[in-house]
mmCIF file of C-alpha atoms in Angstrom:
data_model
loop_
_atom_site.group_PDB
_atom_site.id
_atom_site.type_symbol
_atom_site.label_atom_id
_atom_site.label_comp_id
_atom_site.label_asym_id
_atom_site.label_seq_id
_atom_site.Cartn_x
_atom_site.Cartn_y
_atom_site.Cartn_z
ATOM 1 C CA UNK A 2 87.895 -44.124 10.125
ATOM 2 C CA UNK A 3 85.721 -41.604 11.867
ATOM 3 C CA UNK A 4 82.319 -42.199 11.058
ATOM 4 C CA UNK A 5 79.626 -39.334 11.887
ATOM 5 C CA UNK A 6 76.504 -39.956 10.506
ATOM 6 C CA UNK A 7 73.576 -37.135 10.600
ATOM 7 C CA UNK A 8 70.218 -39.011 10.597
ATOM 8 C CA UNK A 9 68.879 -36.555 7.880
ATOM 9 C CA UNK A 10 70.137 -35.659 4.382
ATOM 10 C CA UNK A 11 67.174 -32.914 3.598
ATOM 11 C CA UNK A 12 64.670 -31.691 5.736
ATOM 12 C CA UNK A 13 61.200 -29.545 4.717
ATOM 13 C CA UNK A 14 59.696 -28.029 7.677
ATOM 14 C CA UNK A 15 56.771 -25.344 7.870
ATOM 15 C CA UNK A 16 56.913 -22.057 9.863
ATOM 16 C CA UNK A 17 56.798 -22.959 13.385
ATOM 17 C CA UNK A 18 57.240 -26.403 13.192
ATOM 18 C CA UNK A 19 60.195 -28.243 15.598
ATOM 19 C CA UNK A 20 62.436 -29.717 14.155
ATOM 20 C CA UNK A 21 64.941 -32.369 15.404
ATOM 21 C CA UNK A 22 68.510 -32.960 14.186
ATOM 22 C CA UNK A 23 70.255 -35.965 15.045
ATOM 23 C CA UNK A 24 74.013 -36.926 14.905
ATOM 24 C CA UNK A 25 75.535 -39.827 15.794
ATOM 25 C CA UNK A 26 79.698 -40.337 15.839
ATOM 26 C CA UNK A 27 81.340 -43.500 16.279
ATOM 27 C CA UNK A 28 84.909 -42.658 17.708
ATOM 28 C CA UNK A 29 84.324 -42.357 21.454
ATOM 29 C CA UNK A 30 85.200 -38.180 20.610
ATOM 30 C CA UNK A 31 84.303 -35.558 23.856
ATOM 31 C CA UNK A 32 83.269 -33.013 21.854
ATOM 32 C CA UNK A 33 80.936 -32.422 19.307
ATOM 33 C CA UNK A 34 79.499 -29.334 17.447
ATOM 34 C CA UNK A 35 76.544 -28.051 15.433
ATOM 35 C CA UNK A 36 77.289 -25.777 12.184
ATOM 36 C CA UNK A 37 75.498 -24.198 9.824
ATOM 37 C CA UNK A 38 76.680 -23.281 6.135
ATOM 38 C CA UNK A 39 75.119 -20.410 4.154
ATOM 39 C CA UNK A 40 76.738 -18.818 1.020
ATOM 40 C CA UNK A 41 79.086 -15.825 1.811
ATOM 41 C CA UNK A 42 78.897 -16.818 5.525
ATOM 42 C CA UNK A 43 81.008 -19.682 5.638
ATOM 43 C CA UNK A 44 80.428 -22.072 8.419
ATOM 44 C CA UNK A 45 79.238 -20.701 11.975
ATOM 45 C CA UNK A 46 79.093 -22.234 15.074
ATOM 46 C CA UNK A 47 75.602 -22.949 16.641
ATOM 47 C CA UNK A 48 76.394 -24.750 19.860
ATOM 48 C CA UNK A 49 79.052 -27.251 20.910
ATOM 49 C CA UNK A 50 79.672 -30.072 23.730
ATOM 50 C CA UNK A 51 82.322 -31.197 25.354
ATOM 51 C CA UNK A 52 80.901 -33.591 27.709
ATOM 52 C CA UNK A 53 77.390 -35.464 27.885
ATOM 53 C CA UNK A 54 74.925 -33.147 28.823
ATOM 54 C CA UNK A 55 77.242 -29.987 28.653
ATOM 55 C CA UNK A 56 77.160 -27.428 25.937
ATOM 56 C CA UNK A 57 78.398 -24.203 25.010
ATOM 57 C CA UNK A 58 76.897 -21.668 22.943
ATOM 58 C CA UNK A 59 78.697 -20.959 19.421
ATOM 59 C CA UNK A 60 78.645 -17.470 17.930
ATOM 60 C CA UNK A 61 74.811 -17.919 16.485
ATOM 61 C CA UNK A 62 72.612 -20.064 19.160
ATOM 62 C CA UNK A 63 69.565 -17.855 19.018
ATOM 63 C CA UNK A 64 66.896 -20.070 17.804
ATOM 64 C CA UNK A 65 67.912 -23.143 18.535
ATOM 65 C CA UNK A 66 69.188 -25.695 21.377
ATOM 66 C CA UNK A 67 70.794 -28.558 21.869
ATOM 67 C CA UNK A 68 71.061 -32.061 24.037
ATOM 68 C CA UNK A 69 73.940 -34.387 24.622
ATOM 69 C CA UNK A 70 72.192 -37.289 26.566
ATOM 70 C CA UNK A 71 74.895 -39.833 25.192
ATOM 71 C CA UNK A 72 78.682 -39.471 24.677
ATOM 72 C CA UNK A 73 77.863 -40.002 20.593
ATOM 73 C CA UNK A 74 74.810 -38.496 20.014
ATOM 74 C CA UNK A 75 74.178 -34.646 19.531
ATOM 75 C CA UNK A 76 70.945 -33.378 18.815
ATOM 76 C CA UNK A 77 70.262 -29.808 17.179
ATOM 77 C CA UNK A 78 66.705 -28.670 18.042
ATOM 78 C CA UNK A 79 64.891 -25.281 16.530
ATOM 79 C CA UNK A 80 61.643 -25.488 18.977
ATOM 80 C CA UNK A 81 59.892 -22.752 16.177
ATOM 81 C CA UNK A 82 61.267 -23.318 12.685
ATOM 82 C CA UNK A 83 61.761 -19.943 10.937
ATOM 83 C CA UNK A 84 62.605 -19.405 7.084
ATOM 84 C CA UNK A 85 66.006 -17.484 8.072
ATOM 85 C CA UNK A 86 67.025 -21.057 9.875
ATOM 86 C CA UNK A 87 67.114 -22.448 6.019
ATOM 87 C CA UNK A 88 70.579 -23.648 5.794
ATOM 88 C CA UNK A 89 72.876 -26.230 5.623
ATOM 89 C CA UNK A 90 73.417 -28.002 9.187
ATOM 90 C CA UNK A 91 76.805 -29.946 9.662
ATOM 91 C CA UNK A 92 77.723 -32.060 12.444
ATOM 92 C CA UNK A 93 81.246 -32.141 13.552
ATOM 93 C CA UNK A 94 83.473 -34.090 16.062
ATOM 94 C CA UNK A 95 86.421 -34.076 17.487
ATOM 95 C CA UNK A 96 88.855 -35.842 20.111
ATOM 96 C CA UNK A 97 89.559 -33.748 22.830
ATOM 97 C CA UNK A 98 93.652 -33.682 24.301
ATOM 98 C CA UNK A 99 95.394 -30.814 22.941
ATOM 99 C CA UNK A 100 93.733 -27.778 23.659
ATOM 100 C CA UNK A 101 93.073 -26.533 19.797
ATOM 101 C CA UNK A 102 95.126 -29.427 17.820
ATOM 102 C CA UNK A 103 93.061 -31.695 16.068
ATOM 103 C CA UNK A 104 91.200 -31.563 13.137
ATOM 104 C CA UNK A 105 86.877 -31.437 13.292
ATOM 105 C CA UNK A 106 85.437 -34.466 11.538
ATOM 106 C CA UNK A 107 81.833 -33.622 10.078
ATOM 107 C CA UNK A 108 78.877 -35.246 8.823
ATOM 108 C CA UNK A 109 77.560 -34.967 5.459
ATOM 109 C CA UNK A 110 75.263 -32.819 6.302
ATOM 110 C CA UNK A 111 71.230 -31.958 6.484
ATOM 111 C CA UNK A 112 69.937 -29.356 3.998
ATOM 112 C CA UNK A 113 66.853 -27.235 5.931
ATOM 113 C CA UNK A 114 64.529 -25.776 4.080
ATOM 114 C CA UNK A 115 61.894 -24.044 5.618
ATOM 115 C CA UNK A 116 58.271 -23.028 4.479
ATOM 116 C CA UNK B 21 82.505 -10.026 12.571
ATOM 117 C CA UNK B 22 84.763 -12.031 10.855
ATOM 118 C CA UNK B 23 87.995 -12.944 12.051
ATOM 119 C CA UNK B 24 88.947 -15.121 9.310
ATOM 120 C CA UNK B 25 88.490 -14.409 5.514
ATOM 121 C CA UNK B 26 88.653 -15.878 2.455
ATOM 122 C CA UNK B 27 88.713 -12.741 0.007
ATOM 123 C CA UNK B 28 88.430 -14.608 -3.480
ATOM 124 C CA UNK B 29 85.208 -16.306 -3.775
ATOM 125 C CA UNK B 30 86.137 -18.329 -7.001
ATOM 126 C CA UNK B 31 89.760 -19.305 -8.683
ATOM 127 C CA UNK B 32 90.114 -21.136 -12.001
ATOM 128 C CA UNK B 33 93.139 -22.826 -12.620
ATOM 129 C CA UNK B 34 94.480 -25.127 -15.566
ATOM 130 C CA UNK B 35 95.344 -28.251 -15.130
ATOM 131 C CA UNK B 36 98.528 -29.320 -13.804
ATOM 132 C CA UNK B 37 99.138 -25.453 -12.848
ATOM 133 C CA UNK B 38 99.683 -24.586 -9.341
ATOM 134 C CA UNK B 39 96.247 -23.004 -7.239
ATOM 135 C CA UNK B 40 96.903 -21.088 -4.603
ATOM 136 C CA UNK B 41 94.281 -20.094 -2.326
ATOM 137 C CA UNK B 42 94.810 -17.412 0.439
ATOM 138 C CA UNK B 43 93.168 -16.370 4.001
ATOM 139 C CA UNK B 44 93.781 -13.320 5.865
ATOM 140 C CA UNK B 45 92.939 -13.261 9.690
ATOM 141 C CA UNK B 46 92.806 -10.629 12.636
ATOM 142 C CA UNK B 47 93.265 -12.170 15.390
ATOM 143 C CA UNK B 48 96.388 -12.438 16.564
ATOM 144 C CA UNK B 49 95.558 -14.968 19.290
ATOM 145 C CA UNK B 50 95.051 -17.706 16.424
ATOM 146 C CA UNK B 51 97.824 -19.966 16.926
ATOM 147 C CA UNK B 52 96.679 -23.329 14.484
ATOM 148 C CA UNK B 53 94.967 -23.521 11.643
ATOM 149 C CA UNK B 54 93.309 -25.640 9.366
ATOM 150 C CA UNK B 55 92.638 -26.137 5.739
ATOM 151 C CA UNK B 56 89.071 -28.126 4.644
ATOM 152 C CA UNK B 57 87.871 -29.332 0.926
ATOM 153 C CA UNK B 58 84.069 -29.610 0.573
ATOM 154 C CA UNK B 59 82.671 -31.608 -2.254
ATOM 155 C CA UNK B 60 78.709 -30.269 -2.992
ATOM 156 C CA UNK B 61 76.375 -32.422 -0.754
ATOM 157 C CA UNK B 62 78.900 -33.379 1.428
ATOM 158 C CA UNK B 63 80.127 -32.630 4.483
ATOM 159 C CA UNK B 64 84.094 -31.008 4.752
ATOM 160 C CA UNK B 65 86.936 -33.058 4.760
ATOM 161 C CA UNK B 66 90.182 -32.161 6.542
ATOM 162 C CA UNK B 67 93.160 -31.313 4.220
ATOM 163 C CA UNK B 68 96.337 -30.250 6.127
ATOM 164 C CA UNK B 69 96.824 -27.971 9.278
ATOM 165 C CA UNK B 70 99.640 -25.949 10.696
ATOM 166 C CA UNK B 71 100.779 -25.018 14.178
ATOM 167 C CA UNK B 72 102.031 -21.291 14.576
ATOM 168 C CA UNK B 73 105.405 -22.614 15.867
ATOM 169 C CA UNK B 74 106.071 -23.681 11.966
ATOM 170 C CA UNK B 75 105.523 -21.081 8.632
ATOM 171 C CA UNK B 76 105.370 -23.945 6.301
ATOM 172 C CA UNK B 77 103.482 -28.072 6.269
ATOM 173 C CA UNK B 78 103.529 -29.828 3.248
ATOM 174 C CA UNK B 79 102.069 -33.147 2.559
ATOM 175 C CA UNK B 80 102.094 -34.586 -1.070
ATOM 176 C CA UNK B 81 100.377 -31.920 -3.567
ATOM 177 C CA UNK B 82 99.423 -29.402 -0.861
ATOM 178 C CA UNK B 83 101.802 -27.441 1.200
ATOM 179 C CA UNK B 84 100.142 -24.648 3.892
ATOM 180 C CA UNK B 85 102.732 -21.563 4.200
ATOM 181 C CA UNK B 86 101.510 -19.494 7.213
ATOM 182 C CA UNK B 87 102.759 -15.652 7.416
ATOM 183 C CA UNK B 88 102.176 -14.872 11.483
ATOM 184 C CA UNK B 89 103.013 -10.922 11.025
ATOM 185 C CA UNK B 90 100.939 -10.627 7.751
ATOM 186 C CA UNK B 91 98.689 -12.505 9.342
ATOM 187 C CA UNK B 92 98.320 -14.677 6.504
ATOM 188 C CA UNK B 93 98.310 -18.086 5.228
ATOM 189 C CA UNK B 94 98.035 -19.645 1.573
ATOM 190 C CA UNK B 95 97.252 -22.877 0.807
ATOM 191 C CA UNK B 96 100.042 -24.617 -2.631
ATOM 192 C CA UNK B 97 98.091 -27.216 -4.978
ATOM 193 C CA UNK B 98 101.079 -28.226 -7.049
ATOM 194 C CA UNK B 99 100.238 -29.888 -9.651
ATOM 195 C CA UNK B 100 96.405 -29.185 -9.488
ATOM 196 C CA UNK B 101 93.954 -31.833 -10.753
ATOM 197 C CA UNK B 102 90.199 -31.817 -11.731
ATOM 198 C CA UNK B 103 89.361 -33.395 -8.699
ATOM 199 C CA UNK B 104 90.732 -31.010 -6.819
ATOM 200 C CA UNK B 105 88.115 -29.135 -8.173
ATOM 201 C CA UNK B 106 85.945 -28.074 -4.933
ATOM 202 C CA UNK B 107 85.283 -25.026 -1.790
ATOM 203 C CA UNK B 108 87.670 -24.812 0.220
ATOM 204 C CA UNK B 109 87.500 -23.075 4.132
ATOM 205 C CA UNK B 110 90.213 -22.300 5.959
ATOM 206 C CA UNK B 111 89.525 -22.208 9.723
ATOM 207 C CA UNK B 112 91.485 -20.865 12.824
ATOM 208 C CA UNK B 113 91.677 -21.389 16.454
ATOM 209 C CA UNK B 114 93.319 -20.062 19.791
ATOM 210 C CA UNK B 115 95.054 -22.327 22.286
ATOM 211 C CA UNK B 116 92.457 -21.004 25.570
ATOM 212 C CA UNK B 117 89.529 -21.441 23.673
ATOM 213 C CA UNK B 118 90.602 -24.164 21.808
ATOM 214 C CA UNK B 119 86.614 -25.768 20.799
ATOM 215 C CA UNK B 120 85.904 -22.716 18.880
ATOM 216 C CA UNK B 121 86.782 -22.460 15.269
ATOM 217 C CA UNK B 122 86.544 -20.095 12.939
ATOM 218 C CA UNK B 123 85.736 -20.322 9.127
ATOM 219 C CA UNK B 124 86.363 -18.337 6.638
ATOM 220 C CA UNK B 125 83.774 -18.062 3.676
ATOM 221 C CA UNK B 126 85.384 -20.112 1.348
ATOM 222 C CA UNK B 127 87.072 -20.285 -1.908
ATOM 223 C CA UNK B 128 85.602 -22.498 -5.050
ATOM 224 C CA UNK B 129 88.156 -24.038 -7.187
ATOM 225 C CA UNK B 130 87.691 -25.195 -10.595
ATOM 226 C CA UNK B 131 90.509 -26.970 -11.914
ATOM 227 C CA UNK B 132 90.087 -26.783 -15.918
ATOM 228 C CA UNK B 133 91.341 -30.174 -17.622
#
């Protein structure tokens, strides 16, 4: 079974603090993605990669970057943690092949809250 | 702007009744798409997908039926259980930009025992 594993289940942070989120898969899958969940909103994309040390910017990447430095580990950064960046992060990944077949396999997820 | 939407936030169903939960989308590029159940504190799971070349998947309880010039697809819990009892997102995506996929709100399901 895909196993993707993010390093933190809940996170406090203070106003302008950087904070690091880490996510580790362990299917040899090209690309991997950064969500975030808030209610009414669904999930939205943050950034993806599909290829060590390429990325892509989702639909909401202001405030945040990313780094792929090793085929299974994806790294969310915020460099100045703001209150509005309290969420729910999931980490998702997914074999590449088919263009848009295959499902996303996520994390459990890290629950942000910021001061 | 949301291309994909989930327009019942909640559904209660009884036991052993059939759910079904919808999604509307406007995009008419979508050509797969995806159901996901997501427990609290937990990340999504993948349910069942479909492929715009078929109107209907089924596998065990759930069946996806997928309406291309309503632009709709409903997701069949038949018979429903309490565990069944979660959110669930539908999600979309295009064949040219096929990393990119996009979530609907979701819909909370409470199955009543």
């Amino acid at each position: 079974d895909v196993k993707v594993t993010q390093s933190s289940r809940y996170l406090v942070k203070r106003t302008g603090e950087k904070v690091f989120l880490e996510c580790v898969q362990d299917m040899d899958h090209e690309n991997m993605f950064w969500y975030r969940q808030d209610p009414g909103l669904g999930l939205r994309l943050i950034y993806f990669s599909y290829d060590v040390k390429m990325k892509e910017k989702g639909d909401i990447p202001e405030g945040y970057s990313v780094s792929r430095e090793k085929k299974e580990r994806f790294s969310l950064i915020l460099e100045s943690a703001s209150t509005n960046q309290t969420s729910m992060y999931l980490c998702a990944s997914r074999l590449a092949g088919n263009q848009n077949t295959g499902e996303l396999f996520f994390g459990e997820g890290s629950r942000l809250t910021v001061l | 702007d949301q291309q994909v939407k989930q327009n019942s936030p909640s559904l209660s169903v009884q036991e052993g009744r059939i759910s079904i939960l919808n999604c509307d989308y406007t995009n008419s590029m979508f050509d797969y798409f995806l159901w996901y159940k997501k427990y609290p504190a937990e990340g999504p799971t993948f349910l069942i997908s479909i492929s715009s070349i078929k109107d209907k998947n089924e596998d065990g309880r759930f069946t996806v039926f997928l309406n291309k010039s309503a632009k709709h697809l409903s997701l069949h819990i038949v018979p429903s259980q309490p565990g069944d009892s979660a959110v669930y997102f539908c999600a979309a995506s295009r064949w040219d930009t096929g990393n990119q996929f996009y979530f609907g709100t979701g819909t909370s399901l409470t199955v009543i025992p």
